[in-house]
Amino acid sequence: MKKILLIATGGTIASEETGEGLAPGITAAGLLSRLSGVDPAIDVETWELLALDSTNIRPEHWLMIANCVRETFNAYDGFVVTHGTDTLAYTAAALSYLIQGSPKPIVLTGAQRPIGFDSTDSKENLRDALLCAASDMPGVSIVFDHKIILGTRAKKTRSKSFSAFESINYPDLGVIRDGKVHRFIRQDCADRPTFAGGLNTAVSLMKLIPGADRGALDYLFEHSDAVVIESFGVGGLPEAGGYFDCIRHWLERGKIAVLTTQVENEGSDLSVYHVGSRLKRELGVLEAYDMTTEAVVAKLMWILAQTKTAPEVERLFYTPVAMDMFPR
Ligand code: ASP
C-alpha cells in the first residue's frame, strides 16, 4: 500500500461557478470524493493548504507548499499538489529548487475544466497524478493530459485545450496509459531531499518589443536584484536606444542581468550575432541557454536568497539543478 498526501491549492480543477466566473470552492477531500477508479493500492490523505486561482499564487505560497512537503516528508511515499494551470509551470520550477534531489515523487497537476463539469480533464489528470505519485518517479514533475513533464522544463502552451503543457528543450519523462506509468527517462535523486531555506523575490522580467524605452529597463533594475530580459531569437539587444549603457550602469552597481529568448524552443546563444556577443564578452550578462523563463526566474530567486556576489551567482546559475539546463 502506498501512502500519498494530496495537497490542494485551488485552480480550475477545484473551481465552481460563482455567477461572476469560476473560483476555487472544492476542498481536497471534495476532489477525492468525486473521483472513482483510484487504484485500491493507493491510500490518499488530504491537506487543504490554499484555495486560490493560480493567478493569485505568489512566491510565499511556493514556500508554503515546500514546507508542507518538508513537514510530512517521512510520513508519505509521494505527494500530489493540485494547482491552477496558469502559473503551474512557475510553481513546478520553484519547487524544483526548493526541494532538490527528492527520491519520492512530488507531482503537480490541475485541469482546464472543473471536476464538477460533465466534460472535464480533472478526473483523468488527478487519477494519473496519484498513480505517478505512487510510482518510483523521483523529484518534481507535472502530470497533465497523460504526460509526465520534468518540473524545471514545463510551460503552459495552450490556454484552453486539455493538452495545456509542453516540456521545453527536454523530452517528456514518461506517459501514463491504461493505468500504468511508463518511464522514458530515469533522473538522478539523492537518499534524502535538500530543502532550501528561502527565496529572494526581487527578480523582474522584461519582454522586449522593437523600440522599447530604456527607461522601463532602468526602472526594473532600480527595483530588483536581477532582471531577466526576454529578447528575440537566439538573443541580443538593439544597438541603439542606450540598452548597453543601461546594463553596464546597473551591473557596476551589483545587479544581475540574464538574457533569454521569447522563442519557446531551442533557447539562446548570444555568441552568434553582433547584437548579442558584446553583451557577454564586454558586460558579463548571463544567458539562459535552454532553460525556460519560468525556471530562470525561480532559479534566480533561489540563488539570490543565498548570495548576491556576481561570480557566485554565475556559478550557481550555470550549475544544472534537476536537469533545468544541459551542462556546459
Ligand atoms: N485560472 C485558473 C488557475 O490558474 C486556470 C486553471 O486552473 O486552469 O487557477
XYZ file of C-alpha atoms and ligand atoms in Angstrom:
337
model
C 0.000 0.000 0.000
C 1.375 3.436 -0.988
C 0.528 6.418 1.176
C 0.045 9.641 -0.771
C -0.616 13.152 0.515
C -2.905 15.227 -1.708
C -2.204 18.931 -1.143
C -4.872 21.206 -2.602
C -4.137 24.813 -3.556
C -7.169 25.691 -5.734
C -7.243 26.238 -9.505
C -9.821 25.307 -12.113
C -9.785 21.675 -11.012
C -11.397 22.759 -7.718
C -13.479 25.601 -9.140
C -17.221 26.186 -9.226
C -19.396 28.739 -10.984
C -19.910 31.773 -8.745
C -22.109 33.871 -11.055
C -19.062 36.090 -11.634
C -16.788 33.466 -13.122
C -15.136 30.334 -11.853
C -13.430 30.335 -8.451
C -11.958 27.557 -6.273
C -14.576 26.149 -3.864
C -13.993 22.401 -3.696
C -11.762 21.064 -0.945
C -9.061 18.404 -1.295
C -11.438 15.862 0.242
C -14.158 17.063 -2.149
C -11.870 16.433 -5.126
C -11.181 12.930 -3.904
C -14.850 12.148 -3.267
C -15.653 12.988 -6.914
C -13.003 10.600 -8.183
C -13.756 6.975 -8.971
C -11.376 4.280 -10.119
C -8.426 5.198 -7.899
C -6.081 2.208 -7.576
C -7.095 0.465 -4.294
C -3.388 0.018 -3.523
C -3.119 3.813 -3.035
C -4.141 5.287 0.311
C -4.729 9.042 -0.069
C -4.802 11.570 2.751
C -5.620 15.223 2.104
C -4.281 18.631 3.148
C -6.308 21.722 2.353
C -3.449 24.226 2.013
C -4.845 27.019 -0.188
C -7.917 27.777 -2.276
C -6.563 30.182 -4.877
C -6.894 30.831 -8.555
C -3.240 30.374 -9.506
C -3.154 33.925 -10.863
C -3.087 34.843 -7.163
C -0.220 32.483 -6.300
C 2.910 34.251 -5.039
C 6.401 33.063 -4.012
C 5.303 32.845 -0.368
C 2.803 30.173 -1.479
C 5.642 28.209 -3.142
C 7.376 28.257 0.238
C 4.168 27.096 1.948
C 3.878 24.118 -0.426
C 7.573 23.221 0.032
C 7.152 23.489 3.783
C 4.117 21.228 3.722
C 6.162 18.584 1.877
C 9.102 19.056 4.252
C 6.977 18.616 7.388
C 5.259 15.475 6.124
C 8.084 14.013 4.038
C 8.747 10.938 6.200
C 5.079 10.050 6.575
C 4.218 9.593 2.882
C 5.522 7.752 -0.170
C 4.586 10.533 -2.569
C 2.834 13.880 -2.921
C 0.244 15.317 -5.313
C -0.257 19.072 -5.450
C -3.423 20.248 -7.212
C -2.929 23.740 -8.599
C -4.305 26.165 -11.193
C -2.737 25.748 -14.590
C -1.956 29.417 -15.243
C 1.121 29.597 -13.025
C 1.653 25.869 -12.542
C 4.923 25.914 -14.508
C 6.342 28.627 -12.184
C 5.347 26.641 -9.092
C 6.835 23.435 -10.523
C 10.086 25.247 -11.272
C 10.167 26.881 -7.833
C 9.558 23.565 -6.045
C 12.370 22.010 -8.103
C 14.821 24.469 -6.480
C 13.189 24.456 -3.041
C 13.138 20.638 -2.806
C 16.195 19.166 -4.556
C 17.013 15.511 -5.128
C 13.804 14.066 -3.687
C 13.717 10.271 -4.012
C 9.928 10.467 -3.608
C 7.569 11.770 -6.317
C 6.213 15.305 -5.929
C 3.595 15.571 -8.659
C 1.744 18.712 -9.646
C -1.488 18.606 -11.594
C -4.562 20.649 -12.409
C -7.151 20.852 -15.135
C -8.572 23.047 -17.853
C -12.190 22.201 -16.849
C -13.542 21.911 -13.284
C -14.079 18.493 -11.717
C -17.827 19.067 -11.452
C -18.328 19.717 -15.194
C -19.680 16.965 -17.475
C -16.761 17.357 -19.829
C -13.630 17.577 -17.721
C -9.980 16.593 -17.746
C -9.842 16.860 -13.925
C -10.537 13.248 -13.117
C -8.043 11.757 -15.542
C -5.340 14.195 -14.508
C -5.879 13.580 -10.799
C -6.042 9.801 -11.210
C -2.833 9.874 -13.302
C -1.101 12.161 -10.809
C -1.921 9.773 -7.952
C -0.546 6.862 -9.969
C 2.624 8.786 -10.694
C 2.988 9.780 -7.021
C 2.685 6.108 -6.101
C 5.356 5.116 -8.638
C 9.153 5.244 -8.438
C 9.369 8.571 -10.357
C 11.632 10.778 -8.202
C 11.616 14.571 -7.959
C 9.217 17.307 -9.022
C 7.088 16.748 -12.108
C 3.838 17.840 -13.738
C 1.306 15.224 -14.811
C -1.116 16.569 -17.366
C -3.010 15.076 -20.299
C -1.276 11.710 -19.703
C 2.206 13.238 -19.972
C 4.825 13.415 -17.224
C 6.916 16.575 -17.582
C 10.021 17.498 -15.588
C 9.239 20.344 -13.158
C 12.007 22.600 -14.485
C 11.009 22.170 -18.130
C 7.253 22.760 -18.220
C 5.473 25.601 -19.973
C 1.772 26.265 -20.431
C 1.461 26.477 -24.208
C -2.331 26.226 -24.672
C -4.871 28.311 -22.819
C -7.934 26.087 -23.439
C -7.044 22.632 -24.781
C -6.586 19.665 -22.475
C -3.023 19.333 -23.794
C -2.044 22.532 -21.985
C 1.618 21.803 -21.149
C 4.763 21.009 -23.053
C 8.241 20.058 -21.997
C 10.671 22.628 -23.410
C 14.055 21.544 -24.783
C 13.794 18.224 -22.951
C 11.828 15.019 -23.586
C 8.773 14.052 -21.531
C 9.759 11.919 -18.547
C 7.069 9.421 -19.415
C 3.387 8.830 -20.126
C 0.513 7.286 -18.232
C -1.550 4.863 -20.291
C -4.264 2.417 -19.178
C -3.479 2.972 -15.524
C 0.251 2.378 -15.879
C 3.237 4.723 -15.598
C 5.684 4.275 -18.479
C 9.002 5.986 -17.755
C 11.193 7.088 -20.638
C 13.918 8.735 -18.567
C 15.469 7.875 -15.234
C 16.540 11.009 -13.378
C 19.038 11.039 -10.552
C 17.962 11.616 -6.989
C 19.506 11.622 -3.531
C 18.726 9.488 -0.469
C 17.074 12.495 1.089
C 15.976 15.798 -0.447
C 17.660 19.094 0.312
C 15.151 21.750 1.313
C 16.130 25.351 0.532
C 15.666 27.994 3.181
C 14.073 30.828 1.235
C 13.616 32.896 -1.893
C 14.644 36.410 -2.839
C 11.663 37.730 -4.792
C 13.426 40.849 -6.145
C 13.543 39.387 -9.651
C 11.865 41.041 -12.660
C 11.176 40.084 -16.223
C 11.061 42.392 -19.227
C 9.716 41.218 -22.557
C 11.450 43.262 -25.219
C 9.479 44.829 -28.069
C 11.029 46.629 -31.036
C 11.678 50.215 -29.937
C 11.169 49.535 -26.206
C 12.049 52.501 -23.966
C 15.277 52.056 -21.970
C 13.518 53.800 -19.068
C 11.441 50.667 -18.459
C 14.642 48.638 -18.058
C 16.157 51.258 -15.739
C 13.038 51.101 -13.590
C 13.215 47.305 -13.293
C 16.913 47.326 -12.372
C 16.320 50.049 -9.803
C 13.651 47.933 -8.099
C 15.193 44.451 -8.442
C 18.344 42.480 -7.692
C 18.101 40.689 -11.040
C 16.352 41.429 -14.329
C 15.597 38.769 -16.918
C 15.302 40.192 -20.421
C 13.314 38.131 -22.906
C 14.831 39.260 -26.169
C 14.479 37.985 -29.718
C 15.732 34.850 -31.488
C 18.976 33.408 -30.099
C 19.374 36.636 -28.135
C 20.692 40.158 -28.379
C 19.779 43.753 -27.651
C 19.144 46.646 -30.047
C 22.348 48.631 -30.577
C 20.566 51.991 -30.481
C 18.480 53.154 -27.543
C 21.058 53.017 -24.751
C 20.428 49.436 -23.555
C 24.132 48.561 -23.375
C 24.898 51.629 -21.253
C 21.892 50.903 -19.098
C 23.001 47.342 -18.389
C 26.623 48.393 -17.819
C 25.411 51.017 -15.330
C 23.385 48.529 -13.301
C 25.887 45.650 -13.410
C 28.509 48.019 -11.984
C 26.093 48.541 -9.101
C 25.885 44.835 -8.334
C 22.717 43.930 -10.220
C 22.369 40.724 -12.230
C 21.160 40.636 -15.862
C 20.046 37.484 -17.664
C 19.272 37.346 -21.369
C 16.767 34.810 -22.642
C 14.551 34.498 -25.671
C 10.866 34.923 -26.453
C 11.133 31.913 -28.759
C 9.756 28.861 -26.994
C 12.079 26.182 -28.338
C 15.846 25.730 -28.700
C 16.973 28.508 -26.355
C 19.527 31.314 -26.568
C 23.042 31.553 -27.984
C 24.399 35.061 -27.518
C 27.638 34.259 -29.292
C 26.034 34.055 -32.755
C 25.262 37.695 -33.579
C 26.993 41.006 -33.061
C 23.874 42.257 -31.183
C 24.422 39.520 -28.581
C 28.119 38.669 -28.339
C 29.154 42.034 -26.860
C 26.686 41.571 -24.043
C 28.514 38.542 -22.750
C 32.041 39.486 -23.724
C 32.067 43.074 -22.506
C 29.331 43.242 -19.910
C 29.173 39.801 -18.283
C 25.480 39.303 -18.852
C 24.300 35.747 -18.085
C 22.286 33.799 -20.624
C 19.524 31.239 -20.194
C 20.578 28.822 -22.976
C 17.975 26.037 -22.957
C 16.250 26.990 -19.675
C 12.627 28.123 -19.613
C 11.843 31.641 -18.417
C 9.877 30.104 -15.545
C 12.958 28.158 -14.425
C 15.263 31.175 -14.850
C 13.036 33.333 -12.645
C 12.691 30.676 -9.923
C 16.392 29.776 -10.038
C 17.415 33.414 -9.594
C 15.066 33.745 -6.605
C 16.666 30.652 -5.070
C 20.245 31.793 -5.836
C 19.796 35.396 -4.684
C 18.490 34.186 -1.329
C 21.951 32.632 -0.812
C 24.333 35.149 -2.391
C 24.471 38.393 -4.365
C 28.148 38.086 -5.275
C 28.305 38.097 -9.101
C 30.821 35.228 -9.621
C 28.969 33.033 -7.144
C 25.599 33.897 -8.736
C 27.100 32.988 -12.117
C 28.483 29.684 -10.829
C 25.165 28.646 -9.302
C 23.204 29.877 -12.329
C 25.192 27.669 -14.726
C 25.138 24.636 -12.407
C 22.302 22.355 -13.553
C 19.640 21.646 -10.950
C 17.007 18.987 -11.648
C 18.087 18.969 -15.310
C 16.927 22.571 -15.747
C 19.728 23.076 -18.306
C 22.160 20.891 -20.176
C 25.632 21.046 -18.611
C 28.066 23.460 -20.350
N -7.252 30.499 -13.740
C -7.086 29.107 -13.403
C -5.923 28.976 -12.453
O -4.796 29.034 -12.878
C -6.855 28.301 -14.630
C -6.703 26.828 -14.420
O -6.536 26.309 -13.342
O -6.747 26.097 -15.457
O -6.121 28.837 -11.289
